[in-house]
PDB file of C-alpha atoms in Angstrom:
ATOM      1  CA  MET A   1      -2.506 -54.966  -3.233  1.00 40.00           C
ATOM      2  CA  VAL A   2      -5.548 -55.092  -5.225  1.00 44.00           C
ATOM      3  CA  LEU A   3      -7.882 -52.114  -5.515  1.00 45.00           C
ATOM      4  CA  GLY A   4     -11.451 -52.317  -6.057  1.00 53.00           C
ATOM      5  CA  ARG A   5     -12.691 -50.632  -9.180  1.00 47.00           C
ATOM      6  CA  GLY A   6     -14.494 -47.834  -6.390  1.00 52.00           C
ATOM      7  CA  THR A   7     -10.953 -47.158  -4.959  1.00 48.00           C
ATOM      8  CA  GLY A   8      -9.095 -46.766  -8.213  1.00 49.00           C
ATOM      9  CA  LEU A   9     -11.729 -44.318  -9.219  1.00 47.00           C
ATOM     10  CA  PHE A  10     -11.387 -42.729  -6.159  1.00 47.00           C
ATOM     11  CA  VAL A  11      -7.385 -42.600  -6.544  1.00 44.00           C
ATOM     12  CA  GLY A  12      -7.527 -41.486  -9.540  1.00 47.00           C
ATOM     13  CA  ALA A  13     -10.073 -38.588  -9.161  1.00 47.00           C
ATOM     14  CA  ILE A  14      -7.890 -37.261  -6.390  1.00 47.00           C
ATOM     15  CA  ALA A  15      -4.661 -37.524  -8.515  1.00 45.00           C
ATOM     16  CA  VAL A  16      -6.424 -35.203 -11.184  1.00 40.00           C
ATOM     17  CA  ALA A  17      -7.639 -32.983  -8.425  1.00 44.00           C
ATOM     18  CA  CYS A  18      -4.168 -32.303  -7.116  1.00 43.00           C
ATOM     19  CA  MET A  19      -2.849 -31.703 -11.003  1.00 39.00           C
ATOM     20  CA  LEU A  20      -5.656 -29.537 -11.688  1.00 38.00           C
ATOM     21  CA  LEU A  21      -4.845 -27.498  -8.002  1.00 41.00           C
ATOM     22  CA  VAL A  22      -1.240 -27.359  -9.110  1.00 37.00           C
ATOM     23  CA  GLY A  23      -1.724 -25.928 -12.471  1.00 38.00           C
ATOM     24  CA  SER A  24      -4.500 -23.015 -11.183  1.00 35.00           C
ATOM     25  CA  SER A  25      -1.742 -22.227  -8.658  1.00 37.00           C
ATOM     26  CA  ALA A  26       0.771 -21.635 -11.488  1.00 35.00           C
ATOM     27  CA  GLN A  27      -1.607 -20.086 -13.632  1.00 34.00           C
ATOM     28  CA  SER A  28      -2.822 -17.673 -10.696  1.00 35.00           C
ATOM     29  CA  GLY A  29       0.674 -16.511  -9.959  1.00 36.00           C
ATOM     30  CA  GLY A  30       1.908 -19.422  -7.345  1.00 37.00           C
ATOM     31  CA  HIS A  31       5.482 -19.213  -8.989  1.00 35.00           C
ATOM     32  CA  VAL A  32       7.455 -20.796  -6.422  1.00 37.00           C
ATOM     33  CA  ASP A  33      10.157 -21.488  -8.802  1.00 37.00           C
ATOM     34  CA  ARG A  34      10.930 -17.669  -8.658  1.00 44.00           C
ATOM     35  CA  ALA A  35      12.145 -17.724  -4.971  1.00 45.00           C
ATOM     36  CA  LEU A  36      15.708 -15.929  -4.785  1.00 46.00           C
ATOM     37  CA  PRO A  37      18.661 -17.955  -3.667  1.00 47.00           C
ATOM     38  CA  ALA A  38      19.427 -17.555  -0.196  1.00 45.00           C
ATOM     39  CA  ASP A  39      22.692 -15.200  -0.599  1.00 45.00           C
ATOM     40  CA  ALA A  40      20.424 -12.978  -2.867  1.00 46.00           C
ATOM     41  CA  VAL A  41      17.624 -12.544   0.348  1.00 46.00           C
ATOM     42  CA  ARG A  42      18.368  -9.143   2.075  1.00 62.00           C
ATOM     43  CA  ASP A  43      17.085  -7.581   5.134  1.00 90.00           C
ATOM     44  CA  VAL A  44      14.696  -4.241   4.755  1.00 96.00           C
ATOM     45  CA  VAL A  45      16.039  -0.717   4.407  1.00 97.00           C
ATOM     46  CA  PRO A  46      15.354   0.292   7.973  1.00 96.00           C
ATOM     47  CA  ASN A  47      14.641   4.021   6.930  1.00 97.00           C
ATOM     48  CA  ARG A  48      13.108   3.689   3.982  1.00 98.00           C
ATOM     49  CA  VAL A  49       8.896   4.124   3.550  1.00 98.00           C
ATOM     50  CA  MET A  50       6.967   3.138   0.454  1.00 98.00           C
ATOM     51  CA  THR A  51       3.523   4.187  -0.692  1.00 98.00           C
ATOM     52  CA  TRP A  52       1.340   2.106  -3.530  1.00 98.00           C
ATOM     53  CA  ASN A  53      -1.819   2.126  -4.832  1.00 98.00           C
ATOM     54  CA  ILE A  54      -1.951  -1.157  -6.333  1.00 97.00           C
ATOM     55  CA  CYS A  55      -5.259  -1.156  -7.957  1.00 96.00           C
ATOM     56  CA  ASN A  56      -8.069  -2.807  -7.389  1.00 93.00           C
ATOM     57  CA  PRO A  57     -10.039  -4.844  -9.118  1.00 90.00           C
ATOM     58  CA  CYS A  58      -6.988  -4.718 -11.698  1.00 91.00           C
ATOM     59  CA  LYS A  59      -6.635  -8.551 -11.244  1.00 87.00           C
ATOM     60  CA  GLU A  60      -2.788  -8.498 -11.551  1.00 93.00           C
ATOM     61  CA  SER A  61      -0.798 -11.415 -10.351  1.00 95.00           C
ATOM     62  CA  ASN A  62       0.449 -10.538  -6.390  1.00 97.00           C
ATOM     63  CA  VAL A  63       3.657 -12.657  -6.822  1.00 97.00           C
ATOM     64  CA  ASP A  64       4.627  -9.765  -9.289  1.00 97.00           C
ATOM     65  CA  ARG A  65       3.440  -7.335  -7.087  1.00 98.00           C
ATOM     66  CA  ALA A  66       5.432  -8.589  -4.263  1.00 98.00           C
ATOM     67  CA  ALA A  67       8.555  -9.146  -6.370  1.00 97.00           C
ATOM     68  CA  GLU A  68       8.126  -5.365  -7.146  1.00 97.00           C
ATOM     69  CA  ILE A  69       7.840  -4.264  -3.430  1.00 98.00           C
ATOM     70  CA  ALA A  70      10.759  -6.670  -2.517  1.00 97.00           C
ATOM     71  CA  ALA A  71      12.909  -4.547  -4.936  1.00 96.00           C
ATOM     72  CA  TYR A  72      13.077  -1.851  -2.591  1.00 97.00           C
ATOM     73  CA  ALA A  73      12.762  -3.898   0.580  1.00 97.00           C
ATOM     74  CA  PRO A  74      10.862  -0.770   2.428  1.00 98.00           C
ATOM     75  CA  GLN A  75      10.990  -0.665   6.359  1.00 98.00           C
ATOM     76  CA  VAL A  76       6.942   0.338   5.905  1.00 98.00           C
ATOM     77  CA  ILE A  77       4.940   0.350   3.060  1.00 98.00           C
ATOM     78  CA  GLY A  78       1.401   2.052   2.738  1.00 98.00           C
ATOM     79  CA  LEU A  79      -1.464   0.697   0.185  1.00 98.00           C
ATOM     80  CA  GLN A  80      -4.230   1.896  -1.360  1.00 98.00           C
ATOM     81  CA  GLU A  81      -6.948  -0.139  -2.977  1.00 97.00           C
ATOM     82  CA  ALA A  82      -5.851  -2.762  -1.094  1.00 97.00           C
ATOM     83  CA  CYS A  83      -8.340  -5.996  -0.860  1.00 96.00           C
ATOM     84  CA  VAL A  84      -7.352  -8.144   2.401  1.00 96.00           C
ATOM     85  CA  ARG A  85      -7.177 -11.322   0.318  1.00 94.00           C
ATOM     86  CA  ASP A  86      -4.361  -9.759  -1.728  1.00 96.00           C
ATOM     87  CA  VAL A  87      -2.503  -8.209   0.836  1.00 98.00           C
ATOM     88  CA  GLU A  88      -2.279 -11.360   2.714  1.00 97.00           C
ATOM     89  CA  ARG A  89      -0.966 -13.016  -0.650  1.00 97.00           C
ATOM     90  CA  ILE A  90       1.420 -10.178  -1.130  1.00 98.00           C
ATOM     91  CA  ARG A  91       2.864 -10.877   2.481  1.00 98.00           C
ATOM     92  CA  ASP A  92       3.265 -14.500   2.000  1.00 98.00           C
ATOM     93  CA  TYR A  93       4.928 -14.049  -1.262  1.00 98.00           C
ATOM     94  CA  LEU A  94       7.332 -11.274   0.152  1.00 97.00           C
ATOM     95  CA  GLU A  95       8.358 -14.477   3.082  1.00 96.00           C
ATOM     96  CA  ALA A  96       8.294 -17.434   1.296  1.00 96.00           C
ATOM     97  CA  LEU A  97       9.954 -15.755  -2.104  1.00 96.00           C
ATOM     98  CA  HIS A  98      12.070 -13.059  -0.920  1.00 96.00           C
ATOM     99  CA  GLY A  99      12.730 -13.557   2.806  1.00 96.00           C
ATOM    100  CA  LEU A 100      11.097 -10.479   3.836  1.00 97.00           C
ATOM    101  CA  VAL A 101       8.769 -10.959   7.113  1.00 96.00           C
ATOM    102  CA  TYR A 102       6.549  -8.097   7.544  1.00 98.00           C
ATOM    103  CA  HIS A 103       3.606  -7.261  10.059  1.00 98.00           C
ATOM    104  CA  VAL A 104       0.331  -6.065   8.806  1.00 98.00           C
ATOM    105  CA  GLU A 105      -2.716  -4.134   9.674  1.00 98.00           C
ATOM    106  CA  TYR A 106      -5.753  -2.558   8.207  1.00 98.00           C
ATOM    107  CA  GLY A 107      -7.818   0.199   7.433  1.00 97.00           C
ATOM    108  CA  THR A 108     -11.130  -1.457   5.821  1.00 94.00           C
ATOM    109  CA  VAL A 109     -13.561   1.040   4.873  1.00 94.00           C
ATOM    110  CA  LEU A 110     -16.050  -1.282   2.913  1.00 92.00           C
ATOM    111  CA  ARG A 111     -17.063  -4.809   1.775  1.00 91.00           C
ATOM    112  CA  HIS A 112     -17.386  -4.912  -2.183  1.00 86.00           C
ATOM    113  CA  ARG A 113     -17.737  -7.965  -4.306  1.00 88.00           C
ATOM    114  CA  GLY A 114     -16.891  -6.125  -7.364  1.00 88.00           C
ATOM    115  CA  ARG A 115     -13.810  -4.520  -5.862  1.00 89.00           C
ATOM    116  CA  CYS A 116     -12.472  -7.889  -3.860  1.00 93.00           C
ATOM    117  CA  GLY A 117     -14.298 -10.730  -5.150  1.00 90.00           C
ATOM    118  CA  GLY A 118     -15.907 -13.146  -2.716  1.00 87.00           C
ATOM    119  CA  TRP A 119     -19.482 -14.583  -2.428  1.00 88.00           C
ATOM    120  CA  PRO A 120     -22.252 -12.356  -2.709  1.00 88.00           C
ATOM    121  CA  TRP A 121     -23.141 -12.820   1.225  1.00 83.00           C
ATOM    122  CA  ASN A 122     -19.340 -12.410   1.987  1.00 86.00           C
ATOM    123  CA  PRO A 123     -17.649 -10.107  -0.066  1.00 90.00           C
ATOM    124  CA  GLY A 124     -13.905  -8.664   0.322  1.00 91.00           C
ATOM    125  CA  SER A 125     -12.611  -6.147   2.357  1.00 95.00           C
ATOM    126  CA  PHE A 126     -11.255  -3.195   1.092  1.00 96.00           C
ATOM    127  CA  GLY A 127      -9.127   0.183   2.116  1.00 97.00           C
ATOM    128  CA  GLN A 128      -5.675   0.480   3.473  1.00 98.00           C
ATOM    129  CA  ALA A 129      -3.300  -1.427   4.672  1.00 98.00           C
ATOM    130  CA  VAL A 130       0.270  -1.040   6.225  1.00 98.00           C
ATOM    131  CA  LEU A 131       2.943  -3.630   6.132  1.00 98.00           C
ATOM    132  CA  SER A 132       5.878  -3.030   8.888  1.00 98.00           C
ATOM    133  CA  ALA A 133       9.207  -4.888   9.257  1.00 97.00           C
ATOM    134  CA  ALA A 134       8.699  -3.801  12.660  1.00 97.00           C
ATOM    135  CA  PRO A 135       5.539  -4.519  15.287  1.00 97.00           C
ATOM    136  CA  MET A 136       3.226  -1.937  15.248  1.00 98.00           C
ATOM    137  CA  THR A 137       0.701  -0.589  18.170  1.00 98.00           C
ATOM    138  CA  ASP A 138      -2.075   1.831  18.621  1.00 98.00           C
ATOM    139  CA  ARG A 139      -3.981   1.349  15.014  1.00 98.00           C
ATOM    140  CA  VAL A 140      -6.692   3.615  14.389  1.00 98.00           C
ATOM    141  CA  SER A 141      -9.026   3.431  10.965  1.00 98.00           C
ATOM    142  CA  VAL A 142     -10.903   6.160  10.682  1.00 98.00           C
ATOM    143  CA  GLU A 143     -13.836   6.280   7.670  1.00 97.00           C
ATOM    144  CA  TYR A 144     -14.156  10.160   6.508  1.00 98.00           C
ATOM    145  CA  PRO A 145     -17.675  11.149   7.045  1.00 96.00           C
ATOM    146  CA  ASP A 146     -18.352  11.861   3.258  1.00 96.00           C
ATOM    147  CA  GLY A 147     -16.031   9.593   0.913  1.00 96.00           C
ATOM    148  CA  GLY A 148     -17.723  10.867  -2.197  1.00 95.00           C
ATOM    149  CA  SER A 149     -18.616   8.574  -4.440  1.00 93.00           C
ATOM    150  CA  GLU A 150     -17.027   5.816  -2.785  1.00 94.00           C
ATOM    151  CA  ASP A 151     -16.288   5.111   1.027  1.00 96.00           C
ATOM    152  CA  ARG A 152     -12.918   6.439   1.794  1.00 97.00           C
ATOM    153  CA  GLY A 153     -10.973   6.705   5.100  1.00 98.00           C
ATOM    154  CA  TYR A 154      -7.492   6.598   6.775  1.00 98.00           C
ATOM    155  CA  MET A 155      -5.496   4.552   9.253  1.00 98.00           C
ATOM    156  CA  ALA A 156      -2.390   5.170  11.630  1.00 98.00           C
ATOM    157  CA  VAL A 157      -0.203   3.117  13.541  1.00 98.00           C
ATOM    158  CA  THR A 158       2.706   3.543  15.375  1.00 98.00           C
ATOM    159  CA  THR A 159       5.803   1.901  14.904  1.00 98.00           C
ATOM    160  CA  THR A 160       9.914   2.086  13.847  1.00 97.00           C
ATOM    161  CA  VAL A 161      11.239   3.825  11.182  1.00 97.00           C
ATOM    162  CA  GLY A 162      15.378   4.405  11.315  1.00 95.00           C
ATOM    163  CA  GLY A 163      15.347   2.741  14.607  1.00 94.00           C
ATOM    164  CA  ARG A 164      12.826   5.594  15.960  1.00 95.00           C
ATOM    165  CA  SER A 165       9.248   5.380  16.764  1.00 97.00           C
ATOM    166  CA  VAL A 166       7.261   6.987  14.587  1.00 98.00           C
ATOM    167  CA  ARG A 167       3.043   7.944  13.645  1.00 98.00           C
ATOM    168  CA  VAL A 168       2.492   6.783  10.290  1.00 98.00           C
ATOM    169  CA  PHE A 169      -0.681   7.627   8.194  1.00 98.00           C
ATOM    170  CA  ASN A 170      -2.048   5.942   5.308  1.00 98.00           C
ATOM    171  CA  THR A 171      -4.792   7.423   3.502  1.00 98.00           C
ATOM    172  CA  HIS A 172      -7.080   7.595  -0.029  1.00 98.00           C
ATOM    173  CA  LEU A 173      -9.155  10.484  -0.647  1.00 98.00           C
ATOM    174  CA  ALA A 174     -12.052  10.672  -2.718  1.00 98.00           C
ATOM    175  CA  GLN A 175     -11.959  10.323  -6.400  1.00 94.00           C
ATOM    176  CA  ARG A 176     -11.034  13.117  -8.985  1.00 83.00           C
ATOM    177  CA  ARG A 177     -13.489  16.060  -9.511  1.00 90.00           C
ATOM    178  CA  GLN A 178     -14.443  15.766  -5.966  1.00 97.00           C
ATOM    179  CA  GLU A 179     -12.341  19.160  -4.769  1.00 97.00           C
ATOM    180  CA  ALA A 180     -14.685  19.706  -1.921  1.00 97.00           C
ATOM    181  CA  VAL A 181     -15.014  16.679  -0.306  1.00 98.00           C
ATOM    182  CA  ARG A 182     -11.288  16.308  -0.413  1.00 98.00           C
ATOM    183  CA  ALA A 183     -10.507  19.336   1.157  1.00 98.00           C
ATOM    184  CA  ASP A 184     -13.175  17.869   4.335  1.00 98.00           C
ATOM    185  CA  GLN A 185     -11.308  14.653   4.027  1.00 98.00           C
ATOM    186  CA  ALA A 186      -8.096  16.650   4.517  1.00 98.00           C
ATOM    187  CA  GLY A 187      -9.072  18.566   7.495  1.00 98.00           C
ATOM    188  CA  VAL A 188      -9.896  15.655   9.269  1.00 98.00           C
ATOM    189  CA  LEU A 189      -6.765  13.850   8.562  1.00 98.00           C
ATOM    190  CA  ALA A 190      -4.449  16.816   9.366  1.00 98.00           C
ATOM    191  CA  ALA A 191      -6.444  17.499  12.731  1.00 98.00           C
ATOM    192  CA  ASP A 192      -5.053  13.810  13.574  1.00 98.00           C
ATOM    193  CA  VAL A 193      -1.886  14.590  12.326  1.00 98.00           C
ATOM    194  CA  ALA A 194      -1.200  17.831  14.026  1.00 98.00           C
ATOM    195  CA  ARG A 195      -1.351  15.762  17.373  1.00 98.00           C
ATOM    196  CA  HIS A 196       2.265  14.289  16.666  1.00 98.00           C
ATOM    197  CA  ASP A 197       5.778  16.062  16.403  1.00 96.00           C
ATOM    198  CA  ARG A 198       6.759  13.171  14.065  1.00 97.00           C
ATOM    199  CA  ALA A 199       4.755  11.740  11.710  1.00 98.00           C
ATOM    200  CA  ILE A 200       4.833  10.529   7.893  1.00 98.00           C
ATOM    201  CA  VAL A 201       1.550  10.937   6.182  1.00 98.00           C
ATOM    202  CA  MET A 202       1.325   8.822   2.857  1.00 98.00           C
ATOM    203  CA  GLY A 203      -1.103   7.569   0.209  1.00 98.00           C
ATOM    204  CA  ASP A 204      -2.945   8.393  -2.725  1.00 98.00           C
ATOM    205  CA  PHE A 205      -4.304  12.022  -2.188  1.00 98.00           C
ATOM    206  CA  ASN A 206      -6.212  12.193  -5.920  1.00 97.00           C
ATOM    207  CA  ALA A 207      -4.994  15.807  -5.825  1.00 95.00           C
ATOM    208  CA  VAL A 208      -2.099  17.340  -7.836  1.00 93.00           C
ATOM    209  CA  PRO A 209       0.388  19.160  -5.620  1.00 92.00           C
ATOM    210  CA  ASP A 210      -1.026  23.030  -6.223  1.00 91.00           C
ATOM    211  CA  ALA A 211      -4.147  21.530  -5.147  1.00 93.00           C
ATOM    212  CA  PRO A 212      -5.826  24.056  -2.749  1.00 95.00           C
ATOM    213  CA  GLU A 213      -7.501  21.059  -0.583  1.00 96.00           C
ATOM    214  CA  LEU A 214      -3.715  19.665   0.095  1.00 96.00           C
ATOM    215  CA  ALA A 215      -3.364  22.896   1.953  1.00 96.00           C
ATOM    216  CA  PRO A 216      -4.179  21.687   5.357  1.00 97.00           C
ATOM    217  CA  ILE A 217      -1.597  18.773   5.230  1.00 97.00           C
ATOM    218  CA  GLN A 218       1.160  21.085   3.400  1.00 95.00           C
ATOM    219  CA  ALA A 219       0.784  23.340   6.570  1.00 96.00           C
ATOM    220  CA  LEU A 220       1.852  20.967   8.802  1.00 97.00           C
ATOM    221  CA  ALA A 221       4.487  18.153   6.770  1.00 97.00           C
ATOM    222  CA  ALA A 222       6.663  18.793   3.610  1.00 94.00           C
ATOM    223  CA  ASP A 223       6.515  17.052   0.453  1.00 95.00           C
ATOM    224  CA  THR A 224       9.436  14.293   0.278  1.00 94.00           C
ATOM    225  CA  ASP A 225      10.332  15.611  -3.064  1.00 90.00           C
ATOM    226  CA  PRO A 226      11.900  18.868  -3.028  1.00 81.00           C
ATOM    227  CA  ARG A 227      10.637  19.716  -6.492  1.00 81.00           C
ATOM    228  CA  CYS A 228       7.322  20.112  -5.040  1.00 81.00           C
ATOM    229  CA  LEU A 229       8.069  22.324  -2.035  1.00 68.00           C
ATOM    230  CA  PRO A 230       6.014  25.734  -2.695  1.00 61.00           C
ATOM    231  CA  ALA A 231       8.941  27.944  -2.757  1.00 57.00           C
ATOM    232  CA  SER A 232      10.546  25.133  -5.514  1.00 56.00           C
ATOM    233  CA  GLY A 233       9.095  26.686  -8.443  1.00 55.00           C
ATOM    234  CA  GLY A 234      10.104  22.998  -9.629  1.00 61.00           C
ATOM    235  CA  THR A 235       7.907  20.285 -12.199  1.00 78.00           C
ATOM    236  CA  CYS A 236       6.707  17.489  -9.797  1.00 87.00           C
ATOM    237  CA  GLU A 237       7.805  13.980 -11.213  1.00 91.00           C
ATOM    238  CA  ALA A 238       4.292  12.464 -11.917  1.00 93.00           C
ATOM    239  CA  THR A 239       3.170   9.113  -9.897  1.00 96.00           C
ATOM    240  CA  THR A 240       0.253   7.754 -12.211  1.00 96.00           C
ATOM    241  CA  ASP A 241       0.059   6.795 -15.533  1.00 96.00           C
ATOM    242  CA  TRP A 242      -1.827   9.840 -16.911  1.00 93.00           C
ATOM    243  CA  HIS A 243       1.088  12.047 -16.028  1.00 93.00           C
ATOM    244  CA  SER A 244      -0.128  13.761 -12.792  1.00 93.00           C
ATOM    245  CA  LYS A 245       1.088  13.262  -9.166  1.00 94.00           C
ATOM    246  CA  PHE A 246      -1.526  12.165  -7.018  1.00 96.00           C
ATOM    247  CA  ASP A 247       0.694  10.076  -4.511  1.00 97.00           C
ATOM    248  CA  TYR A 248       2.587  11.493  -1.593  1.00 97.00           C
ATOM    249  CA  VAL A 249       4.957  11.127   1.039  1.00 98.00           C
ATOM    250  CA  PHE A 250       4.658  13.910   3.706  1.00 97.00           C
ATOM    251  CA  LEU A 251       7.237  14.154   6.484  1.00 97.00           C
ATOM    252  CA  ARG A 252       6.772  15.927   9.888  1.00 97.00           C
ATOM    253  CA  GLY A 253       9.837  16.324  12.022  1.00 95.00           C
ATOM    254  CA  ILE A 254      11.701  14.248   9.694  1.00 96.00           C
ATOM    255  CA  ALA A 255      14.321  15.112   6.817  1.00 95.00           C
ATOM    256  CA  PRO A 256      13.991  13.257   3.338  1.00 95.00           C
ATOM    257  CA  LEU A 257      17.429  11.818   2.153  1.00 95.00           C
ATOM    258  CA  ARG A 258      16.329  10.659  -1.111  1.00 94.00           C
ATOM    259  CA  HIS A 259      13.152   9.429  -2.848  1.00 94.00           C
ATOM    260  CA  ARG A 260      12.347   7.609  -6.259  1.00 96.00           C
ATOM    261  CA  VAL A 261       8.896   7.253  -8.253  1.00 96.00           C
ATOM    262  CA  GLN A 262       9.222   3.954  -9.959  1.00 96.00           C
ATOM    263  CA  PRO A 263       6.939   3.091 -12.630  1.00 96.00           C
ATOM    264  CA  THR A 264       5.203  -0.405 -12.732  1.00 96.00           C
ATOM    265  CA  PRO A 265       3.250  -2.414 -15.005  1.00 96.00           C
ATOM    266  CA  TYR A 266       1.245  -4.072 -12.061  1.00 96.00           C
ATOM    267  CA  SER A 267      -0.851  -0.459 -11.590  1.00 97.00           C
ATOM    268  CA  ASP A 268      -1.924   2.550 -12.981  1.00 97.00           C
ATOM    269  CA  HIS A 269      -0.002   4.160  -9.758  1.00 98.00           C
ATOM    270  CA  HIS A 270       3.591   4.228 -10.136  1.00 98.00           C
ATOM    271  CA  MET A 271       5.282   3.063  -6.410  1.00 98.00           C
ATOM    272  CA  LEU A 272       6.682   6.098  -4.426  1.00 98.00           C
ATOM    273  CA  HIS A 273       9.498   5.033  -2.094  1.00 97.00           C
ATOM    274  CA  THR A 274      11.984   7.406  -0.041  1.00 97.00           C
ATOM    275  CA  ASP A 275      14.572   7.341   2.615  1.00 98.00           C
ATOM    276  CA  VAL A 276      14.581   9.499   5.539  1.00 97.00           C
ATOM    277  CA  ALA A 277      16.543  10.760   8.398  1.00 95.00           C
ATOM    278  CA  LEU A 278      14.745  11.282  11.898  1.00 84.00           C
ATOM    279  CA  ARG A 279      15.649  13.988  14.120  1.00 68.00           C
ATOM    280  CA  ASP A 280      16.019  13.876  17.750  1.00 62.00           C
ATOM    281  CA  ARG A 281      11.949  14.654  18.719  1.00 53.00           C
ATOM    282  CA  PRO A 282       9.542  12.830  20.652  1.00 48.00           C
ATOM    283  CA  ALA A 283       6.628  10.869  18.557  1.00 47.00           C
TER     284      ALA A 283
END
């Protein structure tokens, strides 16, 4: 078959466009060749939960973020500074490259192009997200009455951890040097947590363990790190690049088994994950 000059140019243009798309995908983190072999894929750890402020706008590779999460395969993941577009890609990579399938719920607090990109008339959504290997129900998303220098809030879902139903909260409190604002936010969050006999409260609290504004939460739930308990007198392990502990997993009606803080090059916050033992109490 002989193609006309116009048809040939059109086909050539399509071929070039495809090459550009493939190249762009590789540069932006679409490394499909990093897929794990079938025998390396494993199930989630059913009693493991993780919190991670993934840092936006840090322009990190979502395929690398997914690989960091997959290394520990938590049952439940709470993300802060989470752009919806990034979470969607992370979730896709977790399934396609690591065989880990998660449900997702969002706690969006603002739409912000500087944070999440997008067009001026359609900026990306920013806030919290929870990924769970089990289905989630009864999602709530609450924006704090005063967010401080940027809108902040918390979200909550009911899901399964360690084979039992549990209420999971995920929050991001006001930035540093806004202690009074964080104290009010912690009070709002604590009022909701107090309604549940069994709860996991995680997130970036932007406060060190002995900060007064954390008292409402600490009165209801214990830090998963035993060195951070009020009576321990120990030194808490830092969860940020600036050597402070700002990230927490608090447990109410749930016993901690072990925890780990894992530094990562893909955020200024470390990943914090903990394995838990659920007591025989109603959620």
